[in-house]
Short mmCIF file of C-alpha atoms in Angstrom, two decimals:
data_model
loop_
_atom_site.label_atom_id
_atom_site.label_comp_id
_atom_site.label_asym_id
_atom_site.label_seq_id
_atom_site.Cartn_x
_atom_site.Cartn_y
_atom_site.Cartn_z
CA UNK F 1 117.73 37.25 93.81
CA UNK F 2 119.41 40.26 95.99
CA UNK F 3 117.23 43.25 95.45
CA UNK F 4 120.07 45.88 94.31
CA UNK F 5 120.53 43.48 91.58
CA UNK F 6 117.62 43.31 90.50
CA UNK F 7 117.03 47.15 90.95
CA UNK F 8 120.38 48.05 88.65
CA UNK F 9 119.53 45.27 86.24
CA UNK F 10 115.89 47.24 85.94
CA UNK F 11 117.49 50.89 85.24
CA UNK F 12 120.21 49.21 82.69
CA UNK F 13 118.07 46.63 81.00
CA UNK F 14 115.06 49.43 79.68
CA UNK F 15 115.95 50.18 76.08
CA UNK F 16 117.41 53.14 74.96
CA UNK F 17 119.19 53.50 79.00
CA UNK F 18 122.76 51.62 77.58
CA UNK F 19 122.71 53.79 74.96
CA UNK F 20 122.34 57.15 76.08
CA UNK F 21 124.58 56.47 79.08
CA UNK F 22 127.40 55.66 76.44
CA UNK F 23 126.75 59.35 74.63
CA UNK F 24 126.97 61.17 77.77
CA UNK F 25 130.37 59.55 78.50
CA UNK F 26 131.84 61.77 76.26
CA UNK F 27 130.84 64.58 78.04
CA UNK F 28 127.69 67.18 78.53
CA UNK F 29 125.41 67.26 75.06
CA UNK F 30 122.12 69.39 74.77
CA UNK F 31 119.18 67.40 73.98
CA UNK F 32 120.08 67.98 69.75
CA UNK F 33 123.47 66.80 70.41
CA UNK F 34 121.95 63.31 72.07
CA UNK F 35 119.40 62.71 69.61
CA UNK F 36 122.06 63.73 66.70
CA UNK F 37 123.70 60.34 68.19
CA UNK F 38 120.69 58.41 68.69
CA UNK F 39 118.32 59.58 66.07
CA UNK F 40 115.95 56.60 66.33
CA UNK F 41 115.06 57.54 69.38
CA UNK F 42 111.87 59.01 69.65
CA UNK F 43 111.89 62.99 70.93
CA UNK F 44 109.17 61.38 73.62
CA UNK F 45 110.79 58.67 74.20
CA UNK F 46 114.84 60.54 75.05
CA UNK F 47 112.67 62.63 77.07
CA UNK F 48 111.47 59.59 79.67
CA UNK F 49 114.38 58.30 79.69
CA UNK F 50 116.21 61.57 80.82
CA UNK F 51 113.64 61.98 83.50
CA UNK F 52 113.89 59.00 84.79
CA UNK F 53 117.85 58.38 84.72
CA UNK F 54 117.36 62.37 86.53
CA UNK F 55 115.18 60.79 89.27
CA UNK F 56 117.69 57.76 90.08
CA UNK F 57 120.72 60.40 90.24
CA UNK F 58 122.57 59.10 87.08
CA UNK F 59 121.87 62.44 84.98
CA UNK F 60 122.49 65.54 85.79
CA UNK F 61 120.06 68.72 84.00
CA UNK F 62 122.07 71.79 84.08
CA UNK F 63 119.97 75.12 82.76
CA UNK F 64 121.86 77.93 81.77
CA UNK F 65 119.66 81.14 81.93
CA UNK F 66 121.06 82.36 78.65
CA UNK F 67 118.99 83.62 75.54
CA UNK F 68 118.08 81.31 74.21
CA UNK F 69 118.29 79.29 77.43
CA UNK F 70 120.45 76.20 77.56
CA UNK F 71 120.37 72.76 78.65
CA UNK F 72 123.18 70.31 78.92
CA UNK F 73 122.65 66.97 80.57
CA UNK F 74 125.63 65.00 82.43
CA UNK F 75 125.97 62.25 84.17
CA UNK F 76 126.68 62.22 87.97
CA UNK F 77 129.37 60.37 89.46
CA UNK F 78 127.02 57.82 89.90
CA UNK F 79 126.35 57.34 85.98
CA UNK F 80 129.94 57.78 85.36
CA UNK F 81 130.58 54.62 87.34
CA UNK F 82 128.56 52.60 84.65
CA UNK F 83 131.76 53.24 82.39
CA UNK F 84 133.56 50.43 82.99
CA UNK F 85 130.03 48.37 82.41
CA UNK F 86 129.08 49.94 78.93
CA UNK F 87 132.80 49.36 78.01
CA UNK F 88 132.44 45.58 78.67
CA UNK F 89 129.13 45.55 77.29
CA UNK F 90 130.42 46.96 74.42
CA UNK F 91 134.05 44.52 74.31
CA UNK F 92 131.19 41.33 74.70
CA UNK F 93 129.10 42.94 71.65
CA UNK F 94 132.08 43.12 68.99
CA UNK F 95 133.19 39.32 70.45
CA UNK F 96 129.83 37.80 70.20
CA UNK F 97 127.80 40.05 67.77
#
């Protein structure tokens, strides 16, 4: 089995990743504005997720030194390459679902 395979299947095949890649396609959301969308999601759980999507460069944490302070997540132009996959995923789902 190649290795980057294996690596990407990994990343996309945890549960909750699919999901919360397709929210942040529409755009930057603060953490409310994700869990509004998925809100069986644990607050834990969005959290590890976000760090490790972060860490692999698919995410993007933006901080705004406001009052309150602000934080919008994004995804990188390496997460919004993984369009064309959710969209797929998703045309496979309403065929065979």
């Amino acid at each position: 089995m190649c290795p980057k395979y294996e690596a990407a299947s990994d990343i996309l095949g945890k549960k909750w990743t699919g999901r919360l890649i397709r929210v942040l396609l529409g755009g930057p959301k603060r953490f409310k504005e994700i869990k509004e969308q998925i809100p069986e999601m644990s607050d834990k759980m969005l959290t590890d997720r976000m760090k490790e999507l972060e860490a692999e460069g698919i995410i993007k944490r933006t901080v705004y030194p406001e009052m309150p302070v602000r934080i919008e997540y994004e995804l990188t132009l390496k997460g919004k390459e993984l369009q064309p996959v959710i969209e797929t995923i998703q045309k496979w789902g309403e065929a065979w679902m």
